PDB file of C-alpha atoms in Angstrom:
ATOM      1  CA  MET A   1     -25.451   5.286  11.984  1.00 64.00           C
ATOM      2  CA  GLU A   2     -22.766   7.920  11.437  1.00 66.00           C
ATOM      3  CA  THR A   3     -23.453  11.186  13.225  1.00 84.00           C
ATOM      4  CA  LEU A   4     -23.087  14.684  11.790  1.00 80.00           C
ATOM      5  CA  ARG A   5     -20.041  15.236  14.021  1.00 80.00           C
ATOM      6  CA  GLU A   6     -18.402  12.037  12.766  1.00 83.00           C
ATOM      7  CA  ARG A   7     -19.042  13.017   9.141  1.00 84.00           C
ATOM      8  CA  LYS A   8     -17.527  16.448   9.740  1.00 90.00           C
ATOM      9  CA  LYS A   9     -14.435  14.892  11.318  1.00 91.00           C
ATOM     10  CA  GLN A  10     -14.095  12.493   8.369  1.00 91.00           C
ATOM     11  CA  ARG A  11     -14.374  15.372   5.880  1.00 93.00           C
ATOM     12  CA  THR A  12     -11.716  17.336   7.748  1.00 95.00           C
ATOM     13  CA  ARG A  13      -9.354  14.376   7.803  1.00 95.00           C
ATOM     14  CA  GLU A  14      -9.865  13.734   4.084  1.00 94.00           C
ATOM     15  CA  ALA A  15      -9.310  17.416   3.281  1.00 96.00           C
ATOM     16  CA  LEU A  16      -6.050  17.454   5.234  1.00 97.00           C
ATOM     17  CA  LEU A  17      -4.904  14.227   3.594  1.00 96.00           C
ATOM     18  CA  ARG A  18      -5.869  15.444   0.123  1.00 96.00           C
ATOM     19  CA  VAL A  19      -3.920  18.682   0.504  1.00 97.00           C
ATOM     20  CA  ALA A  20      -0.952  16.882   2.079  1.00 97.00           C
ATOM     21  CA  ILE A  21      -0.677  14.435  -0.828  1.00 97.00           C
ATOM     22  CA  GLU A  22      -1.054  17.216  -3.393  1.00 96.00           C
ATOM     23  CA  LEU A  23       1.676  19.287  -1.740  1.00 97.00           C
ATOM     24  CA  PHE A  24       4.008  16.313  -1.231  1.00 97.00           C
ATOM     25  CA  THR A  25       3.726  15.336  -4.911  1.00 96.00           C
ATOM     26  CA  THR A  26       3.993  18.868  -6.337  1.00 96.00           C
ATOM     27  CA  GLU A  27       6.178  20.806  -3.891  1.00 96.00           C
ATOM     28  CA  GLY A  28       8.109  17.907  -2.336  1.00 96.00           C
ATOM     29  CA  TYR A  29       7.900  16.248   1.043  1.00 97.00           C
ATOM     30  CA  GLU A  30      10.796  18.124   2.661  1.00 96.00           C
ATOM     31  CA  ARG A  31       9.601  21.524   1.440  1.00 96.00           C
ATOM     32  CA  THR A  32       6.066  21.011   2.747  1.00 97.00           C
ATOM     33  CA  THR A  33       5.355  21.894   6.365  1.00 97.00           C
ATOM     34  CA  VAL A  34       2.467  21.011   8.645  1.00 97.00           C
ATOM     35  CA  ASP A  35       1.551  24.705   8.645  1.00 97.00           C
ATOM     36  CA  ASP A  36       1.385  24.659   4.827  1.00 97.00           C
ATOM     37  CA  ILE A  37      -1.100  21.801   4.953  1.00 97.00           C
ATOM     38  CA  ALA A  38      -3.186  23.261   7.760  1.00 97.00           C
ATOM     39  CA  ASP A  39      -3.271  26.743   6.195  1.00 97.00           C
ATOM     40  CA  ALA A  40      -4.390  25.350   2.841  1.00 97.00           C
ATOM     41  CA  VAL A  41      -7.332  23.616   4.509  1.00 96.00           C
ATOM     42  CA  GLY A  42      -8.090  26.603   6.724  1.00 96.00           C
ATOM     43  CA  VAL A  43      -7.516  24.885  10.057  1.00 96.00           C
ATOM     44  CA  SER A  44      -4.984  25.227  12.848  1.00 96.00           C
ATOM     45  CA  GLN A  45      -1.815  23.199  13.276  1.00 96.00           C
ATOM     46  CA  ARG A  46      -3.420  21.789  16.405  1.00 96.00           C
ATOM     47  CA  THR A  47      -6.301  20.459  14.298  1.00 96.00           C
ATOM     48  CA  PHE A  48      -3.852  18.750  11.955  1.00 97.00           C
ATOM     49  CA  PHE A  49      -2.291  16.899  14.875  1.00 97.00           C
ATOM     50  CA  ARG A  50      -5.701  15.654  15.982  1.00 95.00           C
ATOM     51  CA  TYR A  51      -5.780  13.543  12.824  1.00 96.00           C
ATOM     52  CA  PHE A  52      -2.130  12.775  12.065  1.00 97.00           C
ATOM     53  CA  ALA A  53       0.923  12.264  14.258  1.00 95.00           C
ATOM     54  CA  GLY A  54       2.980  14.267  11.764  1.00 95.00           C
ATOM     55  CA  LYS A  55       3.891  14.675   8.098  1.00 96.00           C
ATOM     56  CA  GLU A  56       5.144  11.095   7.869  1.00 96.00           C
ATOM     57  CA  ASP A  57       1.821   9.738   9.100  1.00 97.00           C
ATOM     58  CA  ALA A  58      -0.062  11.768   6.495  1.00 97.00           C
ATOM     59  CA  ALA A  59       2.343  10.768   3.712  1.00 97.00           C
ATOM     60  CA  LEU A  60       1.814   7.064   4.385  1.00 96.00           C
ATOM     61  CA  ALA A  61      -1.903   7.197   5.222  1.00 96.00           C
ATOM     62  CA  LEU A  62      -3.186   6.241   1.764  1.00 93.00           C
ATOM     63  CA  ASP A  63      -0.727   3.369   1.516  1.00 92.00           C
ATOM     64  CA  GLU A  64      -1.923   2.154   4.901  1.00 94.00           C
ATOM     65  CA  MET A  65      -5.533   2.279   3.669  1.00 92.00           C
ATOM     66  CA  THR A  66      -4.705   0.090   0.666  1.00 92.00           C
ATOM     67  CA  VAL A  67      -2.671  -2.349   2.764  1.00 94.00           C
ATOM     68  CA  THR A  68      -5.571  -2.712   5.196  1.00 93.00           C
ATOM     69  CA  ARG A  69      -7.833  -3.490   2.254  1.00 93.00           C
ATOM     70  CA  PHE A  70      -5.349  -6.105   1.000  1.00 95.00           C
ATOM     71  CA  VAL A  71      -5.140  -7.862   4.383  1.00 96.00           C
ATOM     72  CA  GLU A  72      -8.937  -7.950   4.555  1.00 95.00           C
ATOM     73  CA  ALA A  73      -9.015  -9.430   1.047  1.00 95.00           C
ATOM     74  CA  VAL A  74      -6.602 -12.194   2.113  1.00 96.00           C
ATOM     75  CA  ARG A  75      -8.856 -13.034   5.068  1.00 95.00           C
ATOM     76  CA  ALA A  76     -11.857 -13.242   2.754  1.00 95.00           C
ATOM     77  CA  ARG A  77     -10.323 -15.592   0.172  1.00 95.00           C
ATOM     78  CA  PRO A  78     -11.971 -19.048  -0.123  1.00 93.00           C
ATOM     79  CA  SER A  79     -10.486 -21.581   2.267  1.00 89.00           C
ATOM     80  CA  HIS A  80      -9.841 -24.121  -0.524  1.00 91.00           C
ATOM     81  CA  GLU A  81      -7.265 -21.852  -2.226  1.00 92.00           C
ATOM     82  CA  PRO A  82      -3.599 -22.644  -1.575  1.00 92.00           C
ATOM     83  CA  PRO A  83      -1.956 -19.872   0.481  1.00 92.00           C
ATOM     84  CA  LEU A  84       0.088 -18.408  -2.395  1.00 92.00           C
ATOM     85  CA  GLU A  85      -2.955 -18.295  -4.647  1.00 93.00           C
ATOM     86  CA  ALA A  86      -4.917 -16.546  -1.894  1.00 94.00           C
ATOM     87  CA  LEU A  87      -2.203 -13.885  -1.662  1.00 95.00           C
ATOM     88  CA  ARG A  88      -2.058 -13.545  -5.442  1.00 94.00           C
ATOM     89  CA  GLN A  89      -5.805 -13.142  -5.869  1.00 95.00           C
ATOM     90  CA  ALA A  90      -6.027 -10.740  -2.942  1.00 96.00           C
ATOM     91  CA  VAL A  91      -3.329  -8.426  -4.274  1.00 94.00           C
ATOM     92  CA  LEU A  92      -4.889  -8.399  -7.762  1.00 93.00           C
ATOM     93  CA  GLU A  93      -8.284  -7.691  -6.225  1.00 93.00           C
ATOM     94  CA  SER A  94      -6.683  -4.819  -4.317  1.00 91.00           C
ATOM     95  CA  TRP A  95      -5.322  -3.302  -7.524  1.00 89.00           C
ATOM     96  CA  ASP A  96      -8.675  -3.796  -9.285  1.00 90.00           C
ATOM     97  CA  THR A  97     -10.583  -2.018  -6.501  1.00 90.00           C
ATOM     98  CA  LEU A  98      -8.000   0.679  -5.782  1.00 88.00           C
ATOM     99  CA  HIS A  99     -10.310   3.400  -7.061  1.00 88.00           C
ATOM    100  CA  GLU A 100     -12.853   2.528  -4.384  1.00 87.00           C
ATOM    101  CA  VAL A 101     -10.261   2.989  -1.649  1.00 86.00           C
ATOM    102  CA  VAL A 102      -8.424   6.165  -2.622  1.00 89.00           C
ATOM    103  CA  GLU A 103     -10.653   8.241  -4.911  1.00 89.00           C
ATOM    104  CA  SER A 104     -12.706   9.595  -2.021  1.00 85.00           C
ATOM    105  CA  VAL A 105      -9.476  11.417  -1.148  1.00 90.00           C
ATOM    106  CA  VAL A 106      -7.354  11.847  -4.298  1.00 92.00           C
ATOM    107  CA  PRO A 107      -7.315  10.624  -7.903  1.00 92.00           C
ATOM    108  CA  VAL A 108      -5.530   7.307  -8.404  1.00 91.00           C
ATOM    109  CA  GLU A 109      -2.833   9.076 -10.430  1.00 91.00           C
ATOM    110  CA  ARG A 110      -1.989  11.250  -7.428  1.00 93.00           C
ATOM    111  CA  PHE A 111      -1.844   8.171  -5.206  1.00 92.00           C
ATOM    112  CA  LEU A 112       0.566   6.499  -7.626  1.00 91.00           C
ATOM    113  CA  ALA A 113       2.697   9.653  -7.746  1.00 93.00           C
ATOM    114  CA  MET A 114       3.031   9.396  -3.983  1.00 94.00           C
ATOM    115  CA  TYR A 115       4.883   6.094  -4.489  1.00 90.00           C
ATOM    116  CA  ARG A 116       7.659   8.019  -6.219  1.00 92.00           C
ATOM    117  CA  VAL A 117       7.830  10.524  -3.373  1.00 95.00           C
ATOM    118  CA  ILE A 118       8.119   7.708  -0.820  1.00 95.00           C
ATOM    119  CA  GLU A 119      10.877   5.965  -2.793  1.00 92.00           C
ATOM    120  CA  SER A 120      12.883   9.158  -3.237  1.00 93.00           C
ATOM    121  CA  THR A 121      12.563  10.386   0.364  1.00 96.00           C
ATOM    122  CA  PRO A 122      14.816   8.410   2.756  1.00 96.00           C
ATOM    123  CA  VAL A 123      12.767   9.059   5.889  1.00 96.00           C
ATOM    124  CA  LEU A 124       9.555   7.978   4.154  1.00 96.00           C
ATOM    125  CA  LEU A 125      11.155   4.932   2.555  1.00 95.00           C
ATOM    126  CA  ALA A 126      12.498   3.808   5.928  1.00 96.00           C
ATOM    127  CA  ALA A 127       9.063   4.243   7.507  1.00 96.00           C
ATOM    128  CA  HIS A 128       7.411   2.445   4.592  1.00 95.00           C
ATOM    129  CA  LEU A 129       9.758  -0.535   4.937  1.00 94.00           C
ATOM    130  CA  ARG A 130       9.250  -0.605   8.691  1.00 95.00           C
ATOM    131  CA  ARG A 131       5.479  -0.664   8.258  1.00 94.00           C
ATOM    132  CA  SER A 132       5.829  -3.339   5.580  1.00 94.00           C
ATOM    133  CA  ALA A 133       7.643  -5.548   8.091  1.00 94.00           C
ATOM    134  CA  GLU A 134       4.760  -5.039  10.527  1.00 95.00           C
ATOM    135  CA  VAL A 135       2.262  -6.010   7.830  1.00 95.00           C
ATOM    136  CA  GLU A 136       4.274  -9.161   7.118  1.00 96.00           C
ATOM    137  CA  GLU A 137       3.727 -10.208  10.734  1.00 96.00           C
ATOM    138  CA  VAL A 138      -0.012  -9.607  10.394  1.00 96.00           C
ATOM    139  CA  LEU A 139      -0.161 -11.602   7.152  1.00 96.00           C
ATOM    140  CA  THR A 140       1.826 -14.413   8.747  1.00 96.00           C
ATOM    141  CA  ARG A 141      -0.783 -14.692  11.495  1.00 96.00           C
ATOM    142  CA  VAL A 142      -3.649 -14.492   8.990  1.00 96.00           C
ATOM    143  CA  LEU A 143      -2.234 -17.324   6.866  1.00 94.00           C
ATOM    144  CA  ALA A 144      -1.410 -19.437   9.912  1.00 94.00           C
ATOM    145  CA  GLU A 145      -4.964 -19.100  11.240  1.00 94.00           C
ATOM    146  CA  ARG A 146      -6.370 -19.757   7.781  1.00 92.00           C
ATOM    147  CA  GLU A 147      -4.414 -22.998   7.482  1.00 91.00           C
ATOM    148  CA  GLY A 148      -4.846 -24.050  11.113  1.00 92.00           C
ATOM    149  CA  LEU A 149      -1.140 -23.702  11.875  1.00 91.00           C
ATOM    150  CA  ASP A 150       0.925 -22.246  14.680  1.00 93.00           C
ATOM    151  CA  ALA A 151       3.258 -19.638  13.193  1.00 92.00           C
ATOM    152  CA  ALA A 152       5.514 -19.953  16.238  1.00 92.00           C
ATOM    153  CA  THR A 153       6.388 -23.552  15.395  1.00 93.00           C
ATOM    154  CA  ASP A 154       5.616 -23.827  11.664  1.00 93.00           C
ATOM    155  CA  PRO A 155       7.855 -21.580   9.530  1.00 93.00           C
ATOM    156  CA  ARG A 156       5.848 -21.937   6.305  1.00 93.00           C
ATOM    157  CA  PRO A 157       3.477 -18.959   6.750  1.00 93.00           C
ATOM    158  CA  ARG A 158       6.361 -16.608   7.546  1.00 95.00           C
ATOM    159  CA  LEU A 159       8.512 -17.971   4.718  1.00 94.00           C
ATOM    160  CA  LEU A 160       5.713 -17.582   2.193  1.00 94.00           C
ATOM    161  CA  VAL A 161       4.898 -14.056   3.304  1.00 95.00           C
ATOM    162  CA  ALA A 162       8.589 -13.103   3.133  1.00 95.00           C
ATOM    163  CA  VAL A 163       8.886 -14.430  -0.429  1.00 94.00           C
ATOM    164  CA  PHE A 164       5.632 -12.813  -1.513  1.00 94.00           C
ATOM    165  CA  SER A 165       6.646  -9.479   0.019  1.00 95.00           C
ATOM    166  CA  GLY A 166       9.973  -9.711  -1.783  1.00 93.00           C
ATOM    167  CA  VAL A 167       8.191 -10.186  -5.096  1.00 93.00           C
ATOM    168  CA  MET A 168       6.000  -7.159  -4.432  1.00 93.00           C
ATOM    169  CA  ARG A 169       9.021  -5.057  -3.494  1.00 92.00           C
ATOM    170  CA  VAL A 170      10.821  -6.024  -6.721  1.00 92.00           C
ATOM    171  CA  THR A 171       7.626  -5.210  -8.628  1.00 92.00           C
ATOM    172  CA  GLU A 172       7.404  -1.744  -7.073  1.00 90.00           C
ATOM    173  CA  ARG A 173      11.042  -0.994  -7.876  1.00 89.00           C
ATOM    174  CA  GLN A 174      10.767  -2.116 -11.503  1.00 90.00           C
ATOM    175  CA  TRP A 175       7.520  -0.187 -11.949  1.00 90.00           C
ATOM    176  CA  LEU A 176       9.258   2.972 -10.766  1.00 86.00           C
ATOM    177  CA  THR A 177      12.308   2.277 -12.944  1.00 86.00           C
ATOM    178  CA  ASP A 178      10.333   1.508 -16.114  1.00 83.00           C
ATOM    179  CA  GLY A 179       8.706   4.940 -16.008  1.00 76.00           C
ATOM    180  CA  GLU A 180       5.195   3.830 -16.978  1.00 79.00           C
ATOM    181  CA  PHE A 181       3.451   5.047 -13.846  1.00 80.00           C
ATOM    182  CA  SER A 182       0.007   3.620 -14.524  1.00 87.00           C
ATOM    183  CA  LEU A 183      -2.158   1.301 -12.491  1.00 87.00           C
ATOM    184  CA  GLU A 184      -2.371  -1.054 -15.458  1.00 91.00           C
ATOM    185  CA  ALA A 185       1.431  -1.272 -15.698  1.00 90.00           C
ATOM    186  CA  MET A 186       1.701  -2.060 -11.986  1.00 90.00           C
ATOM    187  CA  ARG A 187      -0.945  -4.776 -12.255  1.00 90.00           C
ATOM    188  CA  GLU A 188       0.720  -6.351 -15.291  1.00 92.00           C
ATOM    189  CA  LEU A 189       4.095  -6.403 -13.555  1.00 91.00           C
ATOM    190  CA  THR A 190       2.525  -7.956 -10.462  1.00 92.00           C
ATOM    191  CA  VAL A 191       1.000 -10.774 -12.527  1.00 91.00           C
ATOM    192  CA  SER A 192       4.212 -11.303 -14.487  1.00 91.00           C
ATOM    193  CA  HIS A 193       6.454 -11.484 -11.428  1.00 91.00           C
ATOM    194  CA  LEU A 194       4.138 -13.768  -9.474  1.00 90.00           C
ATOM    195  CA  GLU A 195       3.992 -16.138 -12.440  1.00 89.00           C
ATOM    196  CA  LEU A 196       7.807 -16.221 -12.453  1.00 87.00           C
ATOM    197  CA  LEU A 197       7.954 -17.061  -8.768  1.00 85.00           C
ATOM    198  CA  GLY A 198       7.559 -20.834  -9.060  1.00 82.00           C
ATOM    199  CA  PRO A 199      10.071 -21.300 -11.898  1.00 78.00           C
ATOM    200  CA  ALA A 200      12.525 -18.913 -10.225  1.00 74.00           C
ATOM    201  CA  LEU A 201      12.485 -20.913  -6.999  1.00 74.00           C
ATOM    202  CA  THR A 202      12.400 -24.464  -8.304  1.00 71.00           C
ATOM    203  CA  GLY A 203      13.259 -24.534 -11.998  1.00 69.00           C
ATOM    204  CA  LYS A 204      16.421 -24.289 -14.050  1.00 67.00           C
ATOM    205  CA  TRP A 205      17.077 -20.750 -15.201  1.00 63.00           C
ATOM    206  CA  PHE A 206      17.121 -19.865 -18.894  1.00 65.00           C
ATOM    207  CA  PRO A 207      17.553 -16.469 -20.591  1.00 65.00           C
ATOM    208  CA  TYR A 208      14.501 -14.388 -19.684  1.00 54.00           C
ATOM    209  CA  THR A 209      12.353 -12.930 -22.460  1.00 64.00           C
ATOM    210  CA  LYS A 210       9.801 -10.327 -21.429  1.00 62.00           C
ATOM    211  CA  THR A 211       6.401 -11.148 -22.888  1.00 57.00           C
TER     212      THR A 211
END
């Protein structure tokens, strides 16, 4: 059972994260300092660093929460599903349950706005891509274990994860370019791009018509 001390620490962390995301998305990442975040919450800079290694850690914390949820969803998919279908269903489940993950901290709209900050801030984008590569390794191991394979000798889990991650990266970029920054738009693009994956890899290409 969670103690009063643990609940207080969780509330402090969420308050710091909430303020950090609000400041990053309204004032800009570069213009926001650790002192700004700490002062807004009414704590010391030292307290901030008890919960986050720095601004970058705070900026990517919500994304890390959602990624953790996605990996857990992949692990929980039924064993009879083909690997790509397991990834597809897990990512859609993650979008459908996003509110449950982030709304204890910020509204979903604020979380989505943070995507734009990450994409437009070189240091955050580099960190995001680095963390994405680390997640790909985790997913590779999860799929290999799920299928009873050795990822060191069987390239299929790593190849599939690389392709899937590429699709998700293209989806993120188009979502940001299209300008419709809603959760529904992101989900629709995810479905559309994953459905194009098979034909794009194995079929003859014809002029593409957006449905």
